[in-house]
Amino acid sequence: MTNQVLLVQTMVELADSLVDDFDVDELLNLLAGRCVDILDVTAAGLMLASPGGELRVVASSTEAMRVLELFEIQSEEGPCMDCLRSGRAVVSTDLDVGDGRWPLFSVRALAAGFRSADAVPLRLRGTVIGALNLFRAEAGGLHANDVTSAQALADIATIAILQHRVAREAKLLNEQLDHALNSRILIEQAKGVLAERGRLDMTQAFSKLRSYARGHNLTLLGVAADVVSGTITDL
Amino acid sequence: MAEERLLEILTRLVELDPDGGSEHLCQLSAEVAGVSGAGIMLMSDDPFPQGALCSTDSVSALIEELQFTLGQGPCIDAFRDDQVVSEPDLASPASIRWPALCPPLLAVGARALFGFPLRVGGIRMGALNLYQDRAGDLSPDQHADALSLAYLSARVVLSQAGDLDAVGTGPGADFHLVVHQAAGMISVQLGVSLAEALVRLRARAFAEDKNVDEVADRVVDRRLRFT
């Protein structure tokens, strides 16, 4: 059964971390560890899909768990893979019934000492960004209350991860805007240099800059920087 | 870049120093970005730093001094690569970039370091360095402010005399691109660097009590030549 006190405490801790700056990997490792304390499971791990669709193991409560999760990704079968594909929880699955659902994974998991496996999705509205995997040494899978608690923890983790991604994208965008503004200035400086050297107007100077870049298979910015620094003098 | 925020930062700078001098830039940066401390390292095109322009406290001073002595650090990387450099946790860095720098900085309580390049187009003059006494990345707002501070600092450092309006430091001033075209032309006319060309252009505007745009227009239209 779910350890209610620790569950609430962990929820508060996770929510707190969202207010301040936080390290995503650290947060997810904390979550994986707490799942073992709170829920009736032997090991817990988190798998994330990158925006490009690539899967990686981001946190595991034990090394055996990590190895098994890596194997799942590699063999493309197992409870987490099903959960990621369907976007729905995969619950109470005994591994030794031999129904052939995950022939490769079951053998490995049983050898590592696990008898049942559950997985809940990290999902926000339609998007599945990963899965929280919960493995048990006993058969029978998770109690229904534990599944609900696991999904609540997974939901908070999802918000944390997405918030982190949004913050990172905002910074990237700001840097790109800053860079674009500076690039524009650089090009104007280079135009000025070329205009004076060749007695050109600014439109002609720009054409010259551009055709040099094309002719030498260089970027416009690269050529502008070299003109300004005096590296290119035959222009 | 958010122009309103830039104007707020500029207003605060003028409060700190009505002459618009450069010695308060570090104090301004630490205060506005809400970080433990800030420093500015001046650099030229050879990779060796020229020295610190300012620093807010003894830790910042040490950060600048060590970068100067060791030739490694966020300012040097930001300047060399012309991009923002972040190390959110010096105690467990994602990659070992500054092996000699980390131990002494951790010893004095710096945990996170950030470097923002100072440049105006192709004129590159150094980097703004921010540090935090705790691990963690800058928030998106702090990061945006740091970019604005680097933008402003670059223009203040270049202005030297402190005539902020004349450099075209005001928001949107860099969209007056004619100033940069004129600077390019003047650099060829006088055989000087772009930085110096910009200073000469500004000095001329100041002497004639005109704004820089007007003088730049005359240069680009070839009604004025610097000799």
Short mmCIF file of C-alpha atoms in Angstrom, two decimals:
data_model
loop_
_atom_site.label_atom_id
_atom_site.label_comp_id
_atom_site.label_asym_id
_atom_site.label_seq_id
_atom_site.Cartn_x
_atom_site.Cartn_y
_atom_site.Cartn_z
CA MET A 1 0.00 0.00 0.00
CA THR A 2 1.01 3.55 -0.66
CA ASN A 3 2.88 5.32 2.11
CA GLN A 4 0.54 8.32 2.26
CA VAL A 5 2.68 10.56 4.44
CA LEU A 6 5.73 10.15 2.27
CA LEU A 7 3.63 10.57 -0.88
CA VAL A 8 2.33 13.94 0.26
CA GLN A 9 5.79 14.98 1.39
CA THR A 10 7.24 14.07 -2.01
CA MET A 11 4.47 15.88 -3.89
CA VAL A 12 5.20 19.03 -1.88
CA GLU A 13 8.92 18.66 -2.52
CA LEU A 14 8.42 18.23 -6.26
CA ALA A 15 6.00 21.17 -6.44
CA ASP A 16 8.49 23.34 -4.53
CA SER A 17 11.21 22.57 -7.00
CA LEU A 18 9.03 23.95 -9.80
CA VAL A 19 8.97 27.39 -8.23
CA ASP A 20 12.72 27.71 -8.11
CA ASP A 21 15.42 26.79 -10.57
CA PHE A 22 16.03 23.05 -10.58
CA ASP A 23 18.08 20.33 -12.19
CA VAL A 24 15.82 17.97 -14.12
CA ASP A 25 18.06 14.92 -13.80
CA GLU A 26 18.36 15.41 -10.07
CA LEU A 27 14.60 15.79 -9.71
CA LEU A 28 13.89 12.63 -11.69
CA ASN A 29 16.43 10.62 -9.73
CA LEU A 30 14.79 11.80 -6.52
CA LEU A 31 11.45 10.70 -7.93
CA ALA A 32 12.71 7.24 -8.93
CA GLY A 33 14.14 6.72 -5.44
CA ARG A 34 10.98 7.91 -3.71
CA CYS A 35 8.77 5.61 -5.77
CA VAL A 36 10.48 2.65 -4.11
CA ASP A 37 9.85 4.15 -0.66
CA ILE A 38 6.27 5.20 -1.32
CA LEU A 39 4.90 2.41 -3.51
CA ASP A 40 5.09 -1.30 -3.08
CA VAL A 41 7.73 -1.78 -5.76
CA THR A 42 11.28 -3.15 -5.85
CA ALA A 43 12.73 -0.75 -8.38
CA ALA A 44 11.67 2.32 -10.35
CA GLY A 45 13.01 4.12 -13.39
CA LEU A 46 12.16 6.91 -15.81
CA MET A 47 12.46 6.88 -19.53
CA LEU A 48 12.14 10.01 -21.64
CA ALA A 49 11.55 10.55 -25.32
CA SER A 50 13.48 13.51 -26.76
CA PRO A 51 11.49 15.93 -28.91
CA GLY A 52 13.11 14.07 -31.82
CA GLY A 53 11.61 10.78 -30.60
CA GLU A 54 14.80 9.21 -29.29
CA LEU A 55 14.41 7.29 -26.03
CA ARG A 56 16.78 7.43 -23.11
CA VAL A 57 16.87 6.22 -19.53
CA VAL A 58 17.07 9.33 -17.33
CA ALA A 59 16.77 7.91 -13.83
CA SER A 60 16.82 4.51 -12.15
CA SER A 61 16.62 3.50 -8.51
CA THR A 62 19.12 0.64 -9.04
CA GLU A 63 21.76 -0.36 -11.54
CA ALA A 64 19.87 -3.61 -12.37
CA MET A 65 16.87 -1.47 -13.25
CA ARG A 66 18.93 0.78 -15.47
CA VAL A 67 20.41 -2.16 -17.37
CA LEU A 68 16.97 -3.64 -17.87
CA GLU A 69 15.51 -0.37 -19.12
CA LEU A 70 18.37 0.04 -21.56
CA PHE A 71 17.63 -3.48 -22.77
CA GLU A 72 13.99 -2.55 -23.32
CA ILE A 73 14.96 0.37 -25.52
CA GLN A 74 17.39 -1.77 -27.42
CA SER A 75 15.02 -4.70 -27.97
CA GLU A 76 12.03 -2.38 -28.47
CA GLU A 77 9.74 -4.47 -26.28
CA GLY A 78 8.56 -4.38 -22.70
CA PRO A 79 6.03 -2.63 -20.46
CA CYS A 80 7.60 0.84 -20.84
CA MET A 81 7.65 0.55 -24.62
CA ASP A 82 3.97 -0.47 -24.65
CA CYS A 83 3.16 2.39 -22.31
CA LEU A 84 5.01 4.89 -24.50
CA ARG A 85 3.31 3.63 -27.64
CA SER A 86 -0.21 3.58 -26.24
CA GLY A 87 0.07 6.54 -23.87
CA ARG A 88 -1.79 4.43 -21.29
CA ALA A 89 -0.73 2.70 -18.10
CA VAL A 90 0.41 -0.89 -18.43
CA VAL A 91 -0.63 -2.50 -15.15
CA SER A 92 -0.15 -5.65 -13.14
CA THR A 93 1.67 -7.70 -15.68
CA ASP A 94 3.21 -10.92 -14.46
CA LEU A 95 6.33 -11.80 -16.34
CA ASP A 96 6.34 -15.57 -15.88
CA VAL A 97 2.99 -16.40 -17.46
CA GLY A 98 4.72 -16.96 -20.75
CA ASP A 99 2.02 -15.41 -22.93
CA GLY A 100 4.70 -14.36 -25.36
CA ARG A 101 3.96 -10.64 -25.03
CA TRP A 102 7.57 -9.67 -24.38
CA PRO A 103 9.61 -12.81 -25.07
CA LEU A 104 13.02 -11.13 -24.87
CA PHE A 105 12.29 -8.74 -22.04
CA SER A 106 10.57 -11.30 -19.78
CA VAL A 107 13.57 -13.60 -19.77
CA ARG A 108 15.94 -10.77 -18.88
CA ALA A 109 13.64 -9.32 -16.22
CA LEU A 110 13.06 -12.68 -14.53
CA ALA A 111 16.81 -13.33 -14.55
CA ALA A 112 17.31 -9.95 -12.84
CA GLY A 113 14.89 -11.02 -10.09
CA PHE A 114 11.68 -9.26 -11.16
CA ARG A 115 8.35 -11.06 -11.33
CA SER A 116 5.95 -8.30 -12.35
CA ALA A 117 6.10 -4.95 -14.10
CA ASP A 118 3.98 -1.81 -14.34
CA ALA A 119 4.42 1.41 -16.28
CA VAL A 120 2.57 4.73 -16.22
CA PRO A 121 2.94 7.39 -18.91
CA LEU A 122 4.48 10.86 -18.53
CA ARG A 123 1.81 12.63 -20.50
CA LEU A 124 0.44 16.12 -20.90
CA ARG A 125 -2.75 16.36 -22.91
CA GLY A 126 -2.04 14.45 -26.12
CA THR A 127 1.72 14.28 -25.83
CA VAL A 128 3.52 11.32 -24.26
CA ILE A 129 7.03 12.38 -23.26
CA GLY A 130 8.10 9.28 -21.35
CA ALA A 131 7.20 6.56 -18.90
CA LEU A 132 7.65 5.79 -15.20
CA ASN A 133 8.53 2.13 -14.85
CA LEU A 134 7.82 0.18 -11.68
CA PHE A 135 9.14 -3.35 -11.27
CA ARG A 136 8.38 -5.78 -8.45
CA ALA A 137 10.14 -8.88 -7.15
CA GLU A 138 6.72 -10.41 -6.41
CA ALA A 139 4.03 -11.51 -8.86
CA GLY A 140 0.71 -9.70 -9.02
CA GLY A 141 1.64 -6.18 -9.97
CA LEU A 142 0.66 -2.95 -8.27
CA HIS A 143 -2.32 -2.31 -6.04
CA ALA A 144 -4.85 0.03 -7.69
CA ASN A 145 -4.09 2.77 -5.12
CA ASP A 146 -0.42 2.55 -5.98
CA VAL A 147 -1.19 2.98 -9.67
CA THR A 148 -3.12 6.17 -8.89
CA SER A 149 -0.26 7.47 -6.73
CA ALA A 150 2.29 6.56 -9.40
CA GLN A 151 0.32 8.45 -12.03
CA ALA A 152 0.13 11.53 -9.78
CA LEU A 153 3.91 11.48 -9.33
CA ALA A 154 4.39 10.98 -13.06
CA ASP A 155 2.14 13.99 -13.76
CA ILE A 156 4.24 16.28 -11.59
CA ALA A 157 7.41 15.00 -13.22
CA THR A 158 5.87 15.75 -16.63
CA ILE A 159 5.13 19.34 -15.69
CA ALA A 160 8.67 19.77 -14.35
CA ILE A 161 10.23 18.45 -17.53
CA LEU A 162 8.06 20.49 -19.86
CA GLN A 163 8.58 23.66 -17.85
CA HIS A 164 12.32 23.09 -18.09
CA ARG A 165 12.08 22.63 -21.85
CA VAL A 166 10.07 25.83 -22.28
CA ALA A 167 12.64 27.77 -20.24
CA ARG A 168 15.47 26.39 -22.34
CA GLU A 169 13.70 27.27 -25.57
CA ALA A 170 13.00 30.81 -24.34
CA LYS A 171 16.72 31.31 -23.66
CA LEU A 172 17.67 29.89 -27.02
CA LEU A 173 15.24 32.24 -28.74
CA ASN A 174 16.65 35.25 -26.87
CA GLU A 175 20.17 34.31 -27.83
CA GLN A 176 19.13 33.89 -31.44
CA LEU A 177 17.48 37.32 -31.48
CA ASP A 178 20.55 38.88 -29.88
CA HIS A 179 22.73 37.14 -32.42
CA ALA A 180 20.54 38.24 -35.32
CA LEU A 181 20.72 41.87 -34.23
CA ASN A 182 24.48 41.73 -33.92
CA SER A 183 24.79 39.98 -37.28
CA ARG A 184 22.85 42.77 -38.91
CA ILE A 185 25.25 45.36 -37.49
CA LEU A 186 28.22 43.32 -38.66
CA ILE A 187 26.88 43.23 -42.22
CA GLU A 188 26.33 47.00 -42.22
CA GLN A 189 29.90 47.53 -41.01
CA ALA A 190 31.21 45.30 -43.79
CA LYS A 191 29.10 47.12 -46.37
CA GLY A 192 30.62 50.40 -45.19
CA VAL A 193 34.15 49.04 -45.60
CA LEU A 194 33.44 47.70 -49.09
CA ALA A 195 31.59 50.86 -50.15
CA GLU A 196 34.56 53.02 -49.25
CA ARG A 197 37.15 50.70 -50.77
CA GLY A 198 35.35 50.28 -54.09
CA ARG A 199 33.54 53.63 -54.31
CA LEU A 200 30.23 51.74 -54.23
CA ASP A 201 26.83 52.59 -52.86
CA MET A 202 25.43 50.40 -50.09
CA THR A 203 23.32 48.26 -52.43
CA GLN A 204 26.31 47.52 -54.63
CA ALA A 205 28.43 46.82 -51.57
CA PHE A 206 25.89 44.29 -50.35
CA SER A 207 25.74 42.58 -53.77
CA LYS A 208 29.49 42.30 -53.75
CA LEU A 209 29.47 40.79 -50.27
CA ARG A 210 26.81 38.29 -51.26
CA SER A 211 28.35 37.20 -54.54
CA TYR A 212 31.73 36.73 -52.86
CA ALA A 213 30.08 34.50 -50.25
CA ARG A 214 28.31 32.47 -52.93
CA GLY A 215 31.36 32.26 -55.17
CA HIS A 216 33.52 30.96 -52.33
CA ASN A 217 30.80 28.84 -50.76
CA LEU A 218 31.00 30.83 -47.52
CA THR A 219 28.30 32.30 -45.33
CA LEU A 220 27.43 35.96 -45.66
CA LEU A 221 28.23 36.47 -41.98
CA GLY A 222 31.57 34.72 -42.26
CA VAL A 223 32.58 36.95 -45.17
CA ALA A 224 31.33 40.08 -43.37
CA ALA A 225 33.37 39.16 -40.28
CA ASP A 226 36.48 38.61 -42.40
CA VAL A 227 36.01 41.90 -44.25
CA VAL A 228 35.64 43.77 -40.97
CA SER A 229 38.63 42.06 -39.36
CA GLY A 230 40.74 42.62 -42.48
CA THR A 231 41.21 38.90 -43.19
CA ILE A 232 39.68 39.29 -46.66
CA THR A 233 41.37 42.10 -48.57
CA ASP A 234 40.68 41.15 -52.21
CA LEU A 235 37.12 42.38 -52.08
CA MET B 1 15.53 42.44 -27.12
CA ALA B 2 12.79 43.98 -25.00
CA GLU B 3 13.23 47.70 -25.47
CA GLU B 4 11.28 48.71 -22.38
CA ARG B 5 13.45 46.57 -20.16
CA LEU B 6 16.58 47.93 -21.84
CA LEU B 7 15.38 51.46 -21.12
CA GLU B 8 14.78 50.55 -17.47
CA ILE B 9 18.31 49.19 -17.21
CA LEU B 10 19.73 52.28 -18.88
CA THR B 11 17.81 54.50 -16.47
CA ARG B 12 19.28 52.60 -13.55
CA LEU B 13 22.78 53.00 -14.99
CA VAL B 14 22.34 56.75 -15.23
CA GLU B 15 21.16 56.76 -11.59
CA LEU B 16 24.33 54.94 -10.58
CA ASP B 17 26.52 57.21 -12.63
CA PRO B 18 25.11 60.34 -14.29
CA ASP B 19 28.20 60.50 -16.52
CA GLY B 20 27.48 57.05 -17.93
CA GLY B 21 30.96 55.83 -17.05
CA SER B 22 31.88 52.19 -17.29
CA GLU B 23 32.96 51.53 -13.70
CA HIS B 24 29.40 50.92 -12.53
CA LEU B 25 28.54 48.37 -15.19
CA CYS B 26 29.41 45.42 -12.97
CA GLN B 27 27.37 46.70 -10.06
CA LEU B 28 24.49 47.34 -12.45
CA SER B 29 24.78 43.87 -13.94
CA ALA B 30 24.79 42.03 -10.61
CA GLU B 31 21.88 44.11 -9.36
CA VAL B 32 19.71 43.86 -12.47
CA ALA B 33 20.36 40.17 -13.16
CA GLY B 34 20.00 39.37 -9.46
CA VAL B 35 23.21 37.35 -9.20
CA SER B 36 25.92 37.13 -6.53
CA GLY B 37 28.45 39.13 -8.50
CA ALA B 38 29.64 40.37 -11.88
CA GLY B 39 32.83 41.29 -13.66
CA ILE B 40 33.83 42.58 -17.07
CA MET B 41 36.94 41.37 -18.85
CA LEU B 42 38.30 43.38 -21.73
CA MET B 43 39.87 41.46 -24.59
CA SER B 44 41.22 42.16 -28.02
CA ASP B 45 41.65 39.85 -30.96
CA ASP B 46 44.73 38.13 -29.66
CA PRO B 47 43.38 35.56 -27.25
CA PHE B 48 44.97 37.09 -24.18
CA PRO B 49 42.77 39.13 -21.90
CA GLN B 50 43.71 42.77 -21.47
CA GLY B 51 42.40 42.94 -17.94
CA ALA B 52 39.33 43.46 -15.86
CA LEU B 53 37.31 46.63 -16.30
CA CYS B 54 35.40 46.17 -13.05
CA SER B 55 34.16 43.62 -10.55
CA THR B 56 31.61 43.79 -7.77
CA ASP B 57 33.29 41.89 -4.95
CA SER B 58 36.34 39.88 -3.97
CA VAL B 59 35.00 36.70 -5.59
CA SER B 60 34.35 38.45 -8.91
CA ALA B 61 37.76 40.05 -8.69
CA LEU B 62 39.31 36.62 -8.22
CA ILE B 63 37.31 35.23 -11.16
CA GLU B 64 38.69 37.98 -13.40
CA GLU B 65 42.21 37.67 -12.04
CA LEU B 66 42.32 33.89 -12.50
CA GLN B 67 40.96 34.12 -16.03
CA PHE B 68 43.59 36.74 -16.78
CA THR B 69 46.39 34.62 -15.32
CA LEU B 70 45.27 31.18 -16.50
CA GLY B 71 43.83 32.18 -19.86
CA GLN B 72 40.74 30.05 -19.28
CA GLY B 73 37.21 30.73 -18.12
CA PRO B 74 33.74 31.80 -19.20
CA CYS B 75 34.77 35.26 -20.42
CA ILE B 76 37.51 33.83 -22.58
CA ASP B 77 35.22 31.16 -24.05
CA ALA B 78 32.37 33.64 -24.59
CA PHE B 79 34.73 36.02 -26.38
CA ARG B 80 36.47 33.35 -28.45
CA ASP B 81 33.29 31.53 -29.53
CA ASP B 82 31.17 34.68 -29.66
CA GLN B 83 28.39 33.03 -27.71
CA VAL B 84 26.87 32.73 -24.26
CA VAL B 85 28.68 30.32 -21.94
CA SER B 86 26.98 28.68 -18.92
CA GLU B 87 28.36 26.48 -16.19
CA PRO B 88 25.47 25.96 -13.74
CA ASP B 89 27.51 23.84 -11.35
CA LEU B 90 31.27 24.23 -11.02
CA ALA B 91 31.33 21.34 -8.54
CA SER B 92 30.06 18.84 -11.11
CA PRO B 93 30.54 20.40 -14.54
CA ALA B 94 29.01 18.70 -17.58
CA SER B 95 32.43 18.86 -19.24
CA ILE B 96 35.81 19.82 -17.86
CA ARG B 97 36.39 23.13 -19.52
CA TRP B 98 38.40 25.06 -16.97
CA PRO B 99 40.31 22.53 -14.86
CA ALA B 100 42.58 25.07 -13.21
CA LEU B 101 39.84 27.59 -12.56
CA CYS B 102 37.28 25.45 -10.70
CA PRO B 103 39.08 24.48 -7.44
CA PRO B 104 40.08 28.00 -6.36
CA LEU B 105 36.66 29.42 -7.30
CA LEU B 106 34.80 26.71 -5.39
CA ALA B 107 37.05 27.44 -2.43
CA VAL B 108 35.84 31.05 -2.28
CA GLY B 109 32.20 30.10 -2.72
CA ALA B 110 31.44 30.52 -6.44
CA ARG B 111 29.23 27.68 -7.71
CA ALA B 112 27.87 28.77 -11.09
CA LEU B 113 29.52 30.90 -13.81
CA PHE B 114 28.17 32.57 -16.92
CA GLY B 115 29.85 34.53 -19.71
CA PHE B 116 28.20 36.90 -22.20
CA PRO B 117 30.19 38.34 -25.12
CA LEU B 118 30.48 42.12 -25.51
CA ARG B 119 30.35 43.19 -29.13
CA VAL B 120 28.93 45.71 -31.52
CA GLY B 121 28.76 43.92 -34.85
CA GLY B 122 32.30 42.93 -35.72
CA ILE B 123 33.82 45.04 -32.94
CA ARG B 124 34.50 42.58 -30.16
CA MET B 125 35.68 43.94 -26.84
CA GLY B 126 35.41 41.30 -24.14
CA ALA B 127 32.83 39.58 -22.01
CA LEU B 128 30.53 40.10 -19.06
CA ASN B 129 30.91 37.49 -16.38
CA LEU B 130 28.21 36.65 -13.83
CA TYR B 131 28.59 34.29 -10.89
CA GLN B 132 26.23 32.69 -8.37
CA ASP B 133 27.12 31.36 -4.94
CA ARG B 134 24.74 28.43 -5.46
CA ALA B 135 24.39 25.87 -8.22
CA GLY B 136 21.73 26.37 -10.86
CA ASP B 137 21.12 27.86 -14.25
CA LEU B 138 19.94 31.43 -14.80
CA SER B 139 16.17 31.77 -15.14
CA PRO B 140 14.89 32.83 -18.57
CA ASP B 141 14.35 36.38 -17.21
CA GLN B 142 17.85 36.59 -15.73
CA HIS B 143 19.26 35.28 -19.00
CA ALA B 144 17.31 37.86 -21.02
CA ASP B 145 18.51 40.61 -18.66
CA ALA B 146 22.09 39.43 -18.96
CA LEU B 147 21.86 39.67 -22.75
CA SER B 148 20.51 43.23 -22.40
CA LEU B 149 23.28 44.08 -19.93
CA ALA B 150 25.94 42.75 -22.29
CA TYR B 151 24.38 44.72 -25.14
CA LEU B 152 24.41 47.90 -23.10
CA SER B 153 27.85 47.31 -21.58
CA ALA B 154 29.41 46.83 -25.00
CA ARG B 155 28.13 50.23 -26.05
CA VAL B 156 29.17 51.94 -22.85
CA VAL B 157 32.68 50.46 -23.00
CA LEU B 158 32.97 51.66 -26.58
CA SER B 159 31.72 55.13 -25.77
CA GLN B 160 34.56 55.83 -23.32
CA ALA B 161 33.70 59.50 -23.00
CA GLY B 162 30.31 58.44 -21.76
CA ASP B 163 28.11 60.27 -24.22
CA LEU B 164 25.52 57.54 -24.23
CA ASP B 165 22.97 59.20 -26.44
CA ALA B 166 25.56 59.99 -29.03
CA VAL B 167 26.69 56.37 -29.37
CA GLY B 168 23.19 55.47 -30.15
CA THR B 169 22.74 53.40 -27.02
CA GLY B 170 19.05 54.14 -26.84
CA PRO B 171 16.66 51.33 -27.60
CA GLY B 172 16.39 50.71 -31.28
CA ALA B 173 19.44 52.85 -31.96
CA ASP B 174 21.20 50.00 -33.69
CA PHE B 175 18.43 49.91 -36.20
CA HIS B 176 19.89 53.21 -37.31
CA LEU B 177 22.15 51.05 -39.38
CA VAL B 178 23.62 54.00 -41.21
CA VAL B 179 25.89 54.59 -38.20
CA HIS B 180 27.53 51.22 -38.72
CA GLN B 181 27.82 51.71 -42.47
CA ALA B 182 29.52 55.05 -41.82
CA ALA B 183 31.87 53.47 -39.27
CA GLY B 184 32.91 50.92 -41.90
CA MET B 185 33.66 53.71 -44.38
CA ILE B 186 35.55 55.84 -41.89
CA SER B 187 37.71 52.90 -40.86
CA VAL B 188 38.93 52.67 -44.47
CA GLN B 189 39.29 56.44 -44.87
CA LEU B 190 41.48 56.73 -41.79
CA GLY B 191 43.03 53.27 -41.82
CA VAL B 192 41.86 52.63 -38.26
CA SER B 193 39.87 49.93 -36.51
CA LEU B 194 36.09 49.94 -36.60
CA ALA B 195 36.01 50.70 -32.88
CA GLU B 196 38.14 53.77 -33.40
CA ALA B 197 36.13 54.78 -36.46
CA LEU B 198 32.97 54.71 -34.36
CA VAL B 199 34.64 56.84 -31.68
CA ARG B 200 35.77 59.38 -34.30
CA LEU B 201 32.29 59.53 -35.79
CA ARG B 202 30.83 60.17 -32.37
CA ALA B 203 33.43 62.78 -31.52
CA ARG B 204 32.59 64.62 -34.71
CA ALA B 205 28.88 64.59 -33.89
CA PHE B 206 29.66 65.83 -30.40
CA ALA B 207 31.86 68.65 -31.69
CA GLU B 208 29.19 69.75 -34.18
CA ASP B 209 26.41 69.31 -31.64
CA LYS B 210 24.60 67.03 -34.07
CA ASN B 211 23.32 63.54 -33.49
CA VAL B 212 25.35 60.65 -34.82
CA ASP B 213 22.76 59.61 -37.37
CA GLU B 214 22.95 62.97 -39.13
CA VAL B 215 26.73 62.88 -39.36
CA ALA B 216 26.63 59.23 -40.47
CA ASP B 217 24.16 60.13 -43.22
CA ARG B 218 26.60 62.71 -44.56
CA VAL B 219 29.42 60.17 -44.56
CA VAL B 220 27.37 57.56 -46.43
CA ASP B 221 26.17 60.19 -48.95
CA ARG B 222 29.81 61.23 -49.37
CA ARG B 223 29.19 64.78 -48.27
CA LEU B 224 31.66 64.29 -45.44
CA ARG B 225 35.04 62.56 -45.48
CA PHE B 226 37.33 61.83 -42.57
CA THR B 227 40.95 62.49 -43.38
#
